[in-house]
């Protein structure tokens, strides 16, 4: 099985799962919102980026471990409740329900 990726605004998105593999602040719109097409923010997606604010849309259901590690993040806006999700076989740290 092959994985295919889209390169959009200096970011990498896995096409089948709509997983944000590597993000950048240029992916955000004027309201600091991620595109609705994103369903999953992958491990370390915004690691060591200059992103300061992000508005996560309702389409995102998973935020994986270290998604904003080492970034300059100051605020994250999200409209859904985040429930911690710790399982031995996954690096997912939060699932949005």
Coordinates of C-alpha atoms in Angstrom, one line a residue:
X1 CA 0.0 0.0 0.0
X2 CA 1.3 3.4 -0.9
X3 CA 0.7 6.7 0.9
X4 CA 0.1 9.8 -1.2
X5 CA 0.6 13.3 0.1
X6 CA -0.5 16.8 -0.9
X7 CA 1.9 19.7 -0.5
X8 CA -0.1 22.8 0.4
X9 CA 1.2 26.1 1.7
X10 CA 4.5 24.6 3.0
X11 CA 2.6 21.8 4.7
X12 CA 2.2 18.1 4.0
X13 CA -1.2 16.4 4.2
X14 CA -1.7 12.6 3.7
X15 CA -4.4 12.5 1.1
X16 CA -6.3 9.3 2.2
X17 CA -6.6 10.1 5.9
X18 CA -6.4 13.9 5.6
X19 CA -3.8 13.7 8.3
X20 CA -1.6 16.9 8.7
X21 CA 1.9 15.4 8.7
X22 CA 3.9 18.7 8.8
X23 CA 2.2 22.0 9.3
X24 CA 3.3 25.6 8.9
X25 CA 1.7 29.0 9.8
X26 CA 1.1 29.7 6.1
X27 CA -1.5 26.9 6.1
X28 CA -3.8 29.0 8.4
X29 CA -6.3 31.5 7.1
X30 CA -6.6 35.1 8.2
X31 CA -8.4 33.9 11.4
X32 CA -5.6 31.5 12.3
X33 CA -7.9 28.6 11.4
X34 CA -6.8 25.3 9.9
X35 CA -8.5 24.2 6.7
X36 CA -11.7 22.1 7.2
X37 CA -10.1 19.3 5.1
X38 CA -7.8 18.4 8.0
X39 CA -9.1 15.5 10.1
X40 CA -6.1 14.6 12.1
X41 CA -3.1 16.6 13.4
X42 CA -0.2 14.2 13.4
X43 CA 2.7 13.6 15.8
X44 CA 5.0 16.7 15.9
X45 CA 3.1 18.3 13.0
X46 CA 3.9 21.9 14.1
X47 CA 7.2 21.0 15.9
X48 CA 9.7 23.8 16.0
X49 CA 7.5 26.2 13.9
X50 CA 6.8 29.9 14.5
X51 CA 3.1 29.2 14.9
X52 CA 1.6 31.3 17.7
X53 CA -2.1 30.9 17.5
X54 CA -4.3 28.2 15.9
X55 CA -8.0 27.7 15.6
X56 CA -8.7 24.0 15.2
X57 CA -11.9 23.3 13.2
X58 CA -14.6 20.8 14.1
X59 CA -13.3 18.5 11.3
X60 CA -10.3 17.6 13.4
X61 CA -11.0 14.6 15.6
X62 CA -7.4 13.7 16.8
X63 CA -4.5 15.7 18.0
X64 CA -1.4 13.5 18.3
X65 CA 1.5 13.6 20.7
X66 CA 3.8 16.5 20.5
X67 CA 1.7 18.3 17.8
X68 CA 2.9 21.7 19.0
X69 CA 6.2 20.7 20.7
X70 CA 8.9 23.3 20.5
X71 CA 6.7 25.7 18.7
X72 CA 6.0 29.3 19.7
X73 CA 2.3 28.5 20.4
X74 CA 0.5 30.9 22.7
X75 CA -3.2 30.0 22.1
X76 CA -5.2 27.1 20.7
X77 CA -8.9 27.7 20.0
X78 CA -11.1 24.7 19.7
X79 CA -14.9 24.4 19.9
X80 CA -15.2 20.8 21.0
X81 CA -14.3 19.0 24.2
X82 CA -11.0 17.2 24.2
X83 CA -10.8 13.9 26.1
X84 CA -7.4 12.5 26.9
X85 CA -6.8 9.2 25.2
X86 CA -3.9 7.1 26.4
X87 CA -3.4 3.7 25.0
X88 CA -0.3 1.4 24.9
X89 CA -0.4 1.1 21.1
X90 CA -0.8 4.7 20.0
X91 CA 0.8 8.1 20.4
X92 CA -2.5 9.9 20.3
X93 CA -2.8 12.2 23.3
X94 CA -6.2 13.6 22.8
X95 CA -9.4 12.6 20.9
X96 CA -12.0 15.3 20.2
X97 CA -15.6 14.1 20.7

